[in-house]
Coordinates of C-alpha atoms in Angstrom, one line a residue:
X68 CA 0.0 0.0 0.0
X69 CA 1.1 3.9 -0.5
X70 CA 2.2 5.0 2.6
X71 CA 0.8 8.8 1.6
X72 CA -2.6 7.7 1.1
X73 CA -2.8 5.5 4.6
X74 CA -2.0 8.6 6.3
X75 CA -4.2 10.7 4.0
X76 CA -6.8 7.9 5.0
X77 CA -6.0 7.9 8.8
X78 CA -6.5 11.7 9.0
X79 CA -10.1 11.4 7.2
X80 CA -11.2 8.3 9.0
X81 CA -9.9 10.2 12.0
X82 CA -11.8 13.5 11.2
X83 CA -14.8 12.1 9.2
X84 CA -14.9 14.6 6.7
X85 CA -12.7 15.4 3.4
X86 CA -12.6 18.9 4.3
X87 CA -11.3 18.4 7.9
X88 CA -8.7 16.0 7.3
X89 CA -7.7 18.4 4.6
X90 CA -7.2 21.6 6.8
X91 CA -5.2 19.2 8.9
X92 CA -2.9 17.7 6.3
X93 CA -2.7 21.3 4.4
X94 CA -4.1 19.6 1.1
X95 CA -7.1 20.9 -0.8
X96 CA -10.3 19.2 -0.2
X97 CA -10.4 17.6 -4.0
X98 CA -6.7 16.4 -3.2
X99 CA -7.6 14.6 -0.5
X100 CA -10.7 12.8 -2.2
X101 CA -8.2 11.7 -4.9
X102 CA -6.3 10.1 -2.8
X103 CA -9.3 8.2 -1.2
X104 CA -10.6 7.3 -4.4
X105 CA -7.0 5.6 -5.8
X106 CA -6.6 4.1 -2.1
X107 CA -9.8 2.6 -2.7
X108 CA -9.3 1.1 -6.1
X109 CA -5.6 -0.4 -5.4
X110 CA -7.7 -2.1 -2.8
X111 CA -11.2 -2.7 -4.9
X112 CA -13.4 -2.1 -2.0
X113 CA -15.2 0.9 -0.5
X114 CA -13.5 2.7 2.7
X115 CA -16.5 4.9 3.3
X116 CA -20.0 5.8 3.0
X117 CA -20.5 9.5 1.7
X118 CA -23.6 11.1 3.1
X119 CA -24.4 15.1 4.1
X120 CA -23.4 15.0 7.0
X121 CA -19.8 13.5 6.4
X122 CA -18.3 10.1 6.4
X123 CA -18.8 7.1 8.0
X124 CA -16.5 3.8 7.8
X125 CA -17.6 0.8 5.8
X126 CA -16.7 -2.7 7.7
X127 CA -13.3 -3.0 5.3
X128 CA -12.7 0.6 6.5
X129 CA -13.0 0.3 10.2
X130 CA -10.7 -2.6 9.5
X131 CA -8.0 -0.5 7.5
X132 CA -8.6 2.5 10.6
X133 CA -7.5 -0.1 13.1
X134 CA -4.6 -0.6 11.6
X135 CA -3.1 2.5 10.6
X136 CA -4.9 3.3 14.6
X137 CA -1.7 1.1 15.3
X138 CA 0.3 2.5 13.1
X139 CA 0.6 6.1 14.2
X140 CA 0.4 5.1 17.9
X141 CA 3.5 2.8 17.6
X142 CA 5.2 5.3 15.2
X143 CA 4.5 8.4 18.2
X144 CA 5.8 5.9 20.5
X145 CA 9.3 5.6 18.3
X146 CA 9.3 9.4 17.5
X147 CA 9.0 10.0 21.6
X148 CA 11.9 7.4 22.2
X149 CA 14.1 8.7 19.6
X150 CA 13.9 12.1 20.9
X151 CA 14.2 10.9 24.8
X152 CA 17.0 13.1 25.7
X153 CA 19.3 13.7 28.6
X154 CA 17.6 16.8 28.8
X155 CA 14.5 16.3 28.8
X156 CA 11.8 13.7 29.9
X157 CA 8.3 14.1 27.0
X158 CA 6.3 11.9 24.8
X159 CA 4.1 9.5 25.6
X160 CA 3.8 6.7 28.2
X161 CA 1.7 3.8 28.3
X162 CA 1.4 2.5 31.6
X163 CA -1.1 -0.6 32.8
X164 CA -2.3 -1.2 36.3
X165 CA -5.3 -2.4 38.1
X166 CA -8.6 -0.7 38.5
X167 CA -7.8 -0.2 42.0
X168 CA -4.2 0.3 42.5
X169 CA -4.3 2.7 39.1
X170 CA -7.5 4.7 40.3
X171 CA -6.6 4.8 44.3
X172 CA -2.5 4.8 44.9
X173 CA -0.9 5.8 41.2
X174 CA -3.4 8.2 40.0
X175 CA -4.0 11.0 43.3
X176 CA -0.3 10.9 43.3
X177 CA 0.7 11.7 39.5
X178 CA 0.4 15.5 39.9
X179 CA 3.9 15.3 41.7
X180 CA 5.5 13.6 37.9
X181 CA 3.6 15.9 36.1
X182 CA 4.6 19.0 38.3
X183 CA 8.5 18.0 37.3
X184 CA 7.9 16.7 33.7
X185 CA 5.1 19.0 32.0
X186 CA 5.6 17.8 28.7
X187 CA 5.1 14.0 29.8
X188 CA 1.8 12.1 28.6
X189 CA 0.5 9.5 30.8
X190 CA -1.9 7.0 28.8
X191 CA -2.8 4.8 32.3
X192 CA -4.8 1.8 31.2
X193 CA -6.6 0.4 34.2
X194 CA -8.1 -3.3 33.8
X195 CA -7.2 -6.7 35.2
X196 CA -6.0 -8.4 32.1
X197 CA -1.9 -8.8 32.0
X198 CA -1.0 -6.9 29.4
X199 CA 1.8 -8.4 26.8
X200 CA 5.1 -5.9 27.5
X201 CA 7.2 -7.7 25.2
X202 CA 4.8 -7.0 22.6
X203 CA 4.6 -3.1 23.3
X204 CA 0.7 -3.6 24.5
X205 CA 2.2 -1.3 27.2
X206 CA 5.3 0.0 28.4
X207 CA 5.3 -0.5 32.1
X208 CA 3.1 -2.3 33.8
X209 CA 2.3 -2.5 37.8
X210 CA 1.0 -5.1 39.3
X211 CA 0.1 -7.6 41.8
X212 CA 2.2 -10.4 41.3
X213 CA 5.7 -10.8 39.8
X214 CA 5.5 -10.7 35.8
X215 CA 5.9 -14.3 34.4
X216 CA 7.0 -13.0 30.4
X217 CA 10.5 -13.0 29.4
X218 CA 13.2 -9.9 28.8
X219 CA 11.4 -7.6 31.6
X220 CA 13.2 -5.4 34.2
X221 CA 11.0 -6.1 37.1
X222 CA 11.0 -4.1 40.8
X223 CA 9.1 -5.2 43.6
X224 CA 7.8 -2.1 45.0
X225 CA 5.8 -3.4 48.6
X226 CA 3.4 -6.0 50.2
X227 CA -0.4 -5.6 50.1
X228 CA -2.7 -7.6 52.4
X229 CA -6.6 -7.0 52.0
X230 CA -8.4 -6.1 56.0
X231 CA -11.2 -5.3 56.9
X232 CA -13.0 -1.7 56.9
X233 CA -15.8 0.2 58.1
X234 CA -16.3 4.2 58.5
X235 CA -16.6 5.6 62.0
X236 CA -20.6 6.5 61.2
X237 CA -21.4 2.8 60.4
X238 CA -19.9 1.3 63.6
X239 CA -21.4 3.8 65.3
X240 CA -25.1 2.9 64.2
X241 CA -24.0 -1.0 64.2
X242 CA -21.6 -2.0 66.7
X243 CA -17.9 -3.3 66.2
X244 CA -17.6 -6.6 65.3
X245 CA -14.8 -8.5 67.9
X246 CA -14.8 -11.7 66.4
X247 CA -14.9 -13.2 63.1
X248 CA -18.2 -14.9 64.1
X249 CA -19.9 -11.4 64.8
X250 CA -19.2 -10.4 61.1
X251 CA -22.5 -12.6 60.3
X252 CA -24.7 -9.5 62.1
X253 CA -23.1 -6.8 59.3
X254 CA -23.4 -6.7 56.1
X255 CA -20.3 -7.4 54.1
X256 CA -18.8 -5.3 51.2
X257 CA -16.7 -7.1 49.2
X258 CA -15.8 -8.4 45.3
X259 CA -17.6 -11.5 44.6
X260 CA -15.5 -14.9 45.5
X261 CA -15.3 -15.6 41.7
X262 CA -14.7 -11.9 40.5
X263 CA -11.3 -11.3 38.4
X264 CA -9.0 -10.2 41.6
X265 CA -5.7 -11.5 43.4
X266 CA -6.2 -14.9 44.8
X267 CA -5.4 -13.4 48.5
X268 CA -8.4 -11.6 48.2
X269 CA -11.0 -14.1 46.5
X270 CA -9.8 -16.6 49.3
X271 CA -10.3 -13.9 52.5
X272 CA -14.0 -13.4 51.0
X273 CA -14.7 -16.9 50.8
X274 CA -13.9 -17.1 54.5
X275 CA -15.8 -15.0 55.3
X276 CA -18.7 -16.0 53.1
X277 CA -18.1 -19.2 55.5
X278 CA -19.8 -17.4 58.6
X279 CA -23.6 -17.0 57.3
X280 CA -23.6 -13.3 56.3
X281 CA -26.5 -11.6 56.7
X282 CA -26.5 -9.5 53.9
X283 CA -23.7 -8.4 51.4
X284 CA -22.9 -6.0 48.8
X285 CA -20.9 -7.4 45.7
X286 CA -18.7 -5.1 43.4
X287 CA -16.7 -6.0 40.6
X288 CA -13.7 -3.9 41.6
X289 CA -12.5 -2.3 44.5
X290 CA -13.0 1.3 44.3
X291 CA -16.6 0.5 44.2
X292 CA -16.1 -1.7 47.3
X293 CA -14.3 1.4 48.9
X294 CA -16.9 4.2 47.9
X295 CA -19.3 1.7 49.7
X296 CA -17.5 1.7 53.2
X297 CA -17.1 5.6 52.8
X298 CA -20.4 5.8 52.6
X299 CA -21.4 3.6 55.7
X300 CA -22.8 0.2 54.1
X301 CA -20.8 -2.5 55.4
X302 CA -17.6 -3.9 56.4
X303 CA -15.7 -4.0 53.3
X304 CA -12.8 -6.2 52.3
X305 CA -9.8 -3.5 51.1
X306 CA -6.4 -3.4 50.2
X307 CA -4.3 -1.8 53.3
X308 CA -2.3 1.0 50.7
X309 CA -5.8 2.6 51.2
X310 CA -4.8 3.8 54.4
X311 CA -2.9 6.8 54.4
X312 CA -5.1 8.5 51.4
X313 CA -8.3 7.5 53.3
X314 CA -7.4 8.2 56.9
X315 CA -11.8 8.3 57.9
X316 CA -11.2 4.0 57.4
X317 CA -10.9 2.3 60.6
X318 CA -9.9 -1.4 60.6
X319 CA -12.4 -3.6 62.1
X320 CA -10.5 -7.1 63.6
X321 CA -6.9 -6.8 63.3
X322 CA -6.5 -10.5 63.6
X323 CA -8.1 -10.8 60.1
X324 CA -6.4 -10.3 56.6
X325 CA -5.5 -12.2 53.5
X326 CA -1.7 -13.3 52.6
X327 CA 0.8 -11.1 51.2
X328 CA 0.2 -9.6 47.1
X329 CA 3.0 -8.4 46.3
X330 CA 3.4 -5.5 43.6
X331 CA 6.2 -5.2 41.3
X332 CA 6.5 -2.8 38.3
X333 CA 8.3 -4.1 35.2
X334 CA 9.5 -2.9 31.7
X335 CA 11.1 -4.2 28.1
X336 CA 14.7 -4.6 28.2
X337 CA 14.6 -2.1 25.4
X338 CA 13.4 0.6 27.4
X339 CA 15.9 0.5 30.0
X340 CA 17.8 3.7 28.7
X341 CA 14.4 5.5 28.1
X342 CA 14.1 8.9 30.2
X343 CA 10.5 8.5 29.9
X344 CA 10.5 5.2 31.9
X345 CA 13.3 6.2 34.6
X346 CA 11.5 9.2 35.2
X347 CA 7.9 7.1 35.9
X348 CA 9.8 4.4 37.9
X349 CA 12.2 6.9 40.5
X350 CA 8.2 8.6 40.5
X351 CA 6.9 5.8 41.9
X352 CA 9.4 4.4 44.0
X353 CA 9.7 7.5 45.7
X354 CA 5.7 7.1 46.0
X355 CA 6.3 4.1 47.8
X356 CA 9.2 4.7 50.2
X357 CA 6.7 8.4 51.2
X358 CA 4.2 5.7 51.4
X359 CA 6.0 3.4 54.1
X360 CA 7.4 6.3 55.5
X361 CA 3.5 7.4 56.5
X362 CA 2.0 3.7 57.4
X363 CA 0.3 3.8 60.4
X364 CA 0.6 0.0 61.9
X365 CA 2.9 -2.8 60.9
X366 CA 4.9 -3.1 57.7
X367 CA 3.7 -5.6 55.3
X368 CA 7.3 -6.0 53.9

């Protein structure tokens, strides 16, 4: 294919109109149509439907859009890296995490990386599926168990146990639970048993699913769990890094928690000279030492 009329294509699949992707490119509107039109008939198929209001993709079109979708993402991803300087830490970062450890420890924390390197661009991808490094789905990844692929620079950053939570307001309206038998008279927040979560976590619900509860409150991810708690529904089942950001938590029976998780963050070989990435990781291990530094109770390293 001509390389001038995918990117011609890109920018009017992008924009859905000739005249758009036009202004953008600097090319007259006809220009541009010409372009389509041979694109189209080295391919003999249609890449769009024409109607007033602009253009919409035909099925072989999305399918051409997804790939030059690709294309330019993995070619800003090699501009960024080419230009990673000494200097100067910019581009684009693609960074994977869970829901929870993305949405409540990274995330109320990045305004400190972006305060030192304005011209960085975080692209945080939060979801539970182990996304493929080595094959530049991401370019660092943190998460809660050490990375099983090949040619990754891996750092275990700290322990996580999942305990139990309630606000202040609840046990005051319902009593403190003082043994794990008691937790059958509240009602439970918690992932489900068979949720996608760490194995620590799916096992402490199921004992605790063991004592007859009373009534429960399921949530597919734990930021949902936690906004429950907050609000004084239950006894929820929470990660202890919640801690210092969410102070109002109070643990409810000390004596109960789930094993270890531990957290490492990891990275291509071939980024190991990036700025981009050195900058992000010294970020968050800086997060994390602030972090045990502030811990109110025992360590879980």
């Amino acid at each position: 294919m001509d390389w001038d009329k995918l990117r011609i294509f890109h920018a009017v699949a992008d924009a859905g109109s000739l005249t758009h992707a036009g202004d953008t490119l600097g090319l007259s509107q006809s220009a541009v149509s010409r372009q389509i039109r041979g694109l189209e008939e080295s391919l003999g198929t249609t890449l769009f439907h024409r109607h007033a209001r602009g253009l919409i993709l035909t099925e072989q079109g999305e399918l051409l859009f997804d790939a030059t979708r690709a294309m330019s993402k993995r070619l800003e991803t090699a501009s960024a890296r080419i230009r990673d300087s000494e200097e100067e830490v910019y581009g684009e970062l693609r960074v994977t995490s869970t829901t929870a450890f993305g949405t409540l420890w990274l995330a109320p924390r990045l305004p400190t990386l972006y305060a030192k390197y304005p011209e960085l661009k975080i692209d945080l991808m939060l979801e539970e599926r182990v996304l493929d490094l080595p094959m530049r789905e991401a370019d660092v990844a943190i998460r809660m168990k050490e990375p099983s692929q090949a040619d990754l620079i891996r750092k275990r950053l700290m322990g996580v146990r999942m305990r139990l939570y309630a606000s202040q307001e609840y046990l005051r309206q319902n009593g403190t639970p003082h043994s794990i038998a008691e937790i059958a008279q509240h009602r439970l927040v918690c992932q489900n048993a068979n949720a996608h979560q760490v194995s620590a976590g799916a096992a402490l619900v199921r004992e605790l699913m063991t004592q007859q509860i009373r009534t429960t409150f399921t949530v597919n991810n734990y930021f949902g769990v936690l906004q429950a708690v907050v609000n004084h529904l239950g006894v929820g089942v929470l990660p202890d890094y919640l801690t210092e950001d969410f102070p109002q938590l109070v643990r409810v029976l000390p004596d109960v928690e789930s094993a270890e998780v531990p957290v490492f963050l990891a990275y291509p070989e071939e980024l190991r000279h990036s700025k981009r990435v050195s900058a992000f990781r010294d970020f968050v291990l800086e997060g994390v030492i602030a972090y045990r530094r502030n811990r109110t109770g025992p360590s879980t390293e």
